[in-house]
CSV table of C-alpha atoms in Angstrom, one decimal:
chain,number,residue,atom,x,y,z
A,1,UNK,CA,-11.5,-14.4,39.5
A,2,UNK,CA,-12.2,-11.8,36.6
A,3,UNK,CA,-14.7,-13.4,34.4
A,4,UNK,CA,-13.6,-14.7,30.9
A,5,UNK,CA,-14.3,-12.3,28.0
A,6,UNK,CA,-16.9,-13.8,25.7
A,7,UNK,CA,-15.7,-14.0,22.0
A,8,UNK,CA,-18.3,-12.6,19.3
A,9,UNK,CA,-20.7,-15.3,18.1
A,10,UNK,CA,-19.6,-16.8,14.8
A,11,UNK,CA,-20.7,-19.7,12.7
A,12,UNK,CA,-18.9,-23.0,13.4
A,13,UNK,CA,-17.0,-23.8,16.6
A,14,UNK,CA,-14.8,-21.4,18.4
A,15,UNK,CA,-11.8,-21.9,20.7
A,16,UNK,CA,-10.3,-19.4,23.1
A,17,UNK,CA,-6.5,-18.9,23.8
A,18,UNK,CA,-7.2,-17.2,27.0
A,19,UNK,CA,-4.7,-14.4,28.4
A,20,UNK,CA,-5.1,-15.6,31.9
A,21,UNK,CA,-4.6,-18.8,33.9
A,22,UNK,CA,-7.9,-20.9,33.5
A,23,UNK,CA,-9.1,-24.3,34.5
A,24,UNK,CA,-11.5,-26.5,33.0
A,25,UNK,CA,-14.9,-26.1,34.7
A,26,UNK,CA,-15.6,-29.8,34.3
A,27,UNK,CA,-12.2,-31.7,34.9
A,28,UNK,CA,-10.2,-29.1,36.6
A,29,UNK,CA,-7.4,-29.5,34.2
A,30,UNK,CA,-5.2,-26.5,33.5
A,31,UNK,CA,-4.0,-24.0,33.1
A,32,UNK,CA,-5.5,-24.2,29.8
A,33,UNK,CA,-3.6,-23.3,26.7
A,34,UNK,CA,-7.0,-23.4,24.7
A,35,UNK,CA,-10.5,-23.7,25.8
A,36,UNK,CA,-14.1,-23.6,24.9
A,37,UNK,CA,-16.8,-21.7,26.6
A,38,UNK,CA,-19.9,-23.5,27.3
A,39,UNK,CA,-22.7,-21.5,29.2
A,40,UNK,CA,-20.0,-19.0,30.0
A,41,UNK,CA,-17.7,-21.5,31.8
A,42,UNK,CA,-14.5,-22.7,30.3
A,43,UNK,CA,-14.0,-26.3,29.2
A,44,UNK,CA,-10.8,-28.0,28.2
A,45,UNK,CA,-10.6,-29.4,24.7
A,46,UNK,CA,-10.7,-33.0,25.8
A,47,UNK,CA,-14.1,-31.9,27.6
A,48,UNK,CA,-15.4,-30.3,24.7
A,49,UNK,CA,-14.8,-33.2,22.5
A,50,UNK,CA,-11.8,-31.6,20.6
A,51,UNK,CA,-8.7,-32.8,22.1
A,52,UNK,CA,-8.0,-35.1,19.0
A,53,UNK,CA,-7.8,-32.0,16.7
A,54,UNK,CA,-4.2,-30.3,15.8
A,55,UNK,CA,-3.7,-26.8,15.8
A,56,UNK,CA,-2.7,-25.0,12.5
A,57,UNK,CA,-1.5,-21.2,13.2
A,58,UNK,CA,-2.7,-18.6,10.5
A,59,UNK,CA,-0.4,-17.6,7.8
A,60,UNK,CA,-0.9,-20.0,4.9
A,61,UNK,CA,-4.2,-19.3,3.6
A,62,UNK,CA,-4.4,-22.0,1.2
A,63,UNK,CA,-3.3,-24.8,3.7
A,64,UNK,CA,-6.1,-23.4,6.1
A,65,UNK,CA,-8.9,-23.5,3.6
A,66,UNK,CA,-7.9,-26.9,2.2
A,67,UNK,CA,-7.5,-28.2,6.0
A,68,UNK,CA,-11.0,-27.3,6.9
A,69,UNK,CA,-12.3,-28.6,3.6
A,70,UNK,CA,-10.7,-32.0,4.3
A,71,UNK,CA,-11.8,-31.9,8.0
A,72,UNK,CA,-15.1,-33.2,9.1
A,73,UNK,CA,-14.8,-31.5,12.4
A,74,UNK,CA,-12.7,-28.0,12.8
A,75,UNK,CA,-12.8,-24.7,15.1
A,76,UNK,CA,-11.5,-21.3,14.5
A,77,UNK,CA,-9.0,-20.4,17.4
A,78,UNK,CA,-9.1,-16.7,18.8
A,79,UNK,CA,-7.3,-14.6,21.3
A,80,UNK,CA,-8.2,-11.3,22.8
A,81,UNK,CA,-6.0,-8.2,21.9
A,82,UNK,CA,-6.3,-5.8,24.7
A,83,UNK,CA,-4.8,-3.0,22.8
A,84,UNK,CA,-7.4,-3.3,20.1
A,85,UNK,CA,-10.2,-4.3,22.4
A,86,UNK,CA,-11.1,-7.2,19.9
A,87,UNK,CA,-10.7,-11.1,19.4
A,88,UNK,CA,-8.3,-11.9,16.7
A,89,UNK,CA,-8.0,-15.3,14.5
A,90,UNK,CA,-4.9,-17.1,15.6
A,91,UNK,CA,-5.5,-20.4,13.4
A,92,UNK,CA,-7.6,-23.4,13.2
A,93,UNK,CA,-8.2,-26.9,14.7
A,94,UNK,CA,-8.5,-29.5,12.2
A,95,UNK,CA,-8.1,-33.4,12.1
A,96,UNK,CA,-4.5,-34.6,11.8
A,97,UNK,CA,-5.3,-36.8,9.0
A,98,UNK,CA,-7.1,-33.7,7.1
A,99,UNK,CA,-3.9,-31.5,7.6
A,100,UNK,CA,-1.9,-34.3,6.0
A,101,UNK,CA,-4.1,-34.4,3.0
A,102,UNK,CA,-4.3,-30.7,2.8
A,103,UNK,CA,-0.4,-30.5,2.7
A,104,UNK,CA,-0.4,-33.1,0.0
A,105,UNK,CA,-2.5,-30.9,-2.1
A,106,UNK,CA,-0.4,-27.8,-1.5
A,107,UNK,CA,2.7,-29.5,-2.3
A,108,UNK,CA,1.0,-30.8,-5.5
A,109,UNK,CA,0.2,-27.2,-6.2
A,110,UNK,CA,3.7,-26.0,-5.6
A,111,UNK,CA,5.2,-28.6,-7.9
A,112,UNK,CA,2.7,-27.5,-10.6
A,113,UNK,CA,3.7,-23.6,-10.0
A,114,UNK,CA,7.4,-24.9,-10.2
A,115,UNK,CA,6.8,-26.6,-13.6
A,116,UNK,CA,4.9,-23.8,-14.9
A,117,UNK,CA,7.7,-21.4,-13.9
A,118,UNK,CA,10.4,-23.5,-15.6
A,119,UNK,CA,8.1,-23.5,-18.8
A,120,UNK,CA,7.6,-19.8,-18.5
A,121,UNK,CA,11.4,-19.5,-18.0
A,122,UNK,CA,12.0,-21.6,-21.3
A,123,UNK,CA,9.5,-19.7,-23.3
A,124,UNK,CA,10.9,-16.4,-22.2
A,125,UNK,CA,14.4,-17.6,-23.0
A,126,UNK,CA,13.3,-18.6,-26.7
A,127,UNK,CA,11.6,-15.1,-27.0
A,128,UNK,CA,14.8,-13.4,-25.9
A,129,UNK,CA,16.9,-15.3,-28.4
A,130,UNK,CA,14.4,-14.7,-31.2
A,131,UNK,CA,14.4,-10.8,-30.2
A,132,UNK,CA,18.2,-10.7,-30.0
A,133,UNK,CA,18.4,-12.3,-33.5
A,134,UNK,CA,16.0,-9.7,-34.8
A,135,UNK,CA,17.9,-6.8,-33.2
A,136,UNK,CA,21.2,-8.1,-34.5
A,137,UNK,CA,19.9,-8.4,-38.0
A,138,UNK,CA,18.2,-4.9,-37.7
A,139,UNK,CA,21.7,-3.6,-36.9
A,140,UNK,CA,23.4,-5.1,-39.8
A,141,UNK,CA,20.7,-3.7,-42.0
A,142,UNK,CA,21.4,-0.2,-40.7
A,143,UNK,CA,25.0,-0.5,-40.5
A,144,UNK,CA,26.0,-3.3,-42.9
A,145,UNK,CA,29.7,-2.6,-42.1
A,146,UNK,CA,29.2,-3.7,-38.5
A,147,UNK,CA,31.1,-7.0,-38.0
A,148,UNK,CA,28.4,-9.8,-37.3
A,149,UNK,CA,30.1,-10.8,-34.2
A,150,UNK,CA,29.7,-7.2,-33.1
A,151,UNK,CA,26.1,-7.0,-34.2
A,152,UNK,CA,25.3,-9.9,-32.1
A,153,UNK,CA,27.2,-8.6,-29.1
A,154,UNK,CA,25.6,-5.5,-28.9
A,155,UNK,CA,22.2,-7.0,-29.8
A,156,UNK,CA,22.6,-9.4,-26.6
A,157,UNK,CA,23.7,-6.8,-24.3
A,158,UNK,CA,20.9,-4.2,-25.2
A,159,UNK,CA,18.4,-6.9,-25.0
A,160,UNK,CA,18.9,-8.6,-21.8
A,161,UNK,CA,15.5,-8.8,-19.9
A,162,UNK,CA,15.1,-6.8,-17.1
A,163,UNK,CA,18.0,-4.6,-17.7
A,164,UNK,CA,16.4,-1.3,-18.5
A,165,UNK,CA,18.4,-0.8,-21.5
A,166,UNK,CA,17.2,0.6,-24.8
A,167,UNK,CA,16.5,-2.8,-26.4
A,168,UNK,CA,14.1,-3.6,-23.6
A,169,UNK,CA,12.1,-0.4,-24.2
A,170,UNK,CA,9.0,-0.1,-26.0
A,171,UNK,CA,11.1,1.4,-29.1
A,172,UNK,CA,13.7,-1.4,-28.9
A,173,UNK,CA,11.1,-4.0,-29.1
A,174,UNK,CA,9.5,-2.5,-31.9
A,175,UNK,CA,13.1,-2.2,-33.3
A,176,UNK,CA,12.7,1.4,-34.5
A,177,UNK,CA,15.6,2.9,-36.1
A,178,UNK,CA,16.2,5.6,-33.2
A,179,UNK,CA,16.4,2.9,-30.6
A,180,UNK,CA,18.5,0.5,-32.7
A,181,UNK,CA,21.0,3.5,-33.3
A,182,UNK,CA,21.0,4.2,-29.5
A,183,UNK,CA,21.9,0.7,-29.0
A,184,UNK,CA,24.9,0.9,-31.3
A,185,UNK,CA,26.1,4.2,-30.3
A,186,UNK,CA,26.3,3.0,-26.6
A,187,UNK,CA,28.3,-0.2,-27.7
A,188,UNK,CA,30.7,2.1,-29.7
A,189,UNK,CA,30.9,4.6,-27.0
A,190,UNK,CA,31.8,2.1,-24.1
A,191,UNK,CA,34.1,-0.3,-26.5
A,192,UNK,CA,35.6,1.9,-29.2
A,193,UNK,CA,36.5,5.3,-27.5
A,194,UNK,CA,38.3,6.4,-24.1
A,195,UNK,CA,34.8,7.1,-22.7
A,196,UNK,CA,35.0,4.8,-19.8
A,197,UNK,CA,38.4,6.0,-19.0
A,198,UNK,CA,37.2,9.6,-18.9
A,199,UNK,CA,34.5,9.0,-16.7
A,200,UNK,CA,37.0,7.1,-14.2
A,201,UNK,CA,39.2,10.1,-14.2
A,202,UNK,CA,36.5,12.2,-13.0
A,203,UNK,CA,35.4,14.0,-16.3
A,204,UNK,CA,31.9,14.8,-16.2
A,205,UNK,CA,29.5,12.5,-18.4
A,206,UNK,CA,28.4,15.1,-20.7
A,207,UNK,CA,31.8,16.5,-21.2
A,208,UNK,CA,33.1,12.8,-21.8
A,209,UNK,CA,30.5,12.4,-24.4
A,210,UNK,CA,31.5,15.7,-26.2
A,211,UNK,CA,35.2,14.6,-26.4
A,212,UNK,CA,34.5,11.2,-27.9
A,213,UNK,CA,31.4,12.3,-30.2
A,214,UNK,CA,33.8,12.6,-33.4
A,215,UNK,CA,35.2,9.1,-32.8
A,216,UNK,CA,31.6,7.6,-32.5
A,217,UNK,CA,30.5,9.5,-35.4
A,218,UNK,CA,33.4,8.1,-37.4
A,219,UNK,CA,32.6,4.6,-36.6
A,220,UNK,CA,29.1,5.0,-37.6
A,221,UNK,CA,29.5,6.5,-40.9
A,222,UNK,CA,32.1,3.6,-41.8
A,223,UNK,CA,29.3,1.0,-40.7
A,224,UNK,CA,26.5,2.5,-42.4
A,225,UNK,CA,28.8,3.0,-45.7
A,226,UNK,CA,29.5,-0.9,-45.3
A,227,UNK,CA,33.1,-0.4,-44.2
A,228,UNK,CA,34.0,-2.8,-41.2
A,229,UNK,CA,36.7,-2.4,-38.8
A,230,UNK,CA,38.9,-4.3,-40.8
A,231,UNK,CA,38.0,-2.6,-43.9
């Protein structure tokens, strides 16, 4: 029988998941899924006084750390990776009650994060409303003839968070005249001209914009002069 490779020394208890069939050198139980090396000989977890511990696979760093904090006795579980020629951590053995306490702590943290996400979402929603109102007011200032409901619609569309539209740009958030005008132009282009139909019919974008430019400018001049669509 080939000798069992010895894992590197670490502080604390170390348990091995063997690659080959191994039996306990003391009680002959086996084949063992996990073993402890004592003086180079394999021991089952029961003979090593670790049989009451439960295995927690790697993957959840917070749960692993808290389980070890809560557990009076714990061990690191490793397995040899032949391709990399090294032992790699697979998880830990901890007391069952400690794992339960650690899970409760993690659940409490998850609930706290959920509540924080909800608070952040409400805060962002309030900020978005205030910004859309400010953008709408600036549209009305620059284009007093723009109907109030159109100004609200343009502001709401241009300021959608994560949309990448002009209202979410740095210039848009600063309510610069160029950015505000760009938002109004885009709205007029898509709503008050046949621009979208031209695109759908295969007209190149730059050519479609050229064709409807005069219509856009007519609307903008009227709105700047304080003349509404109804006027």
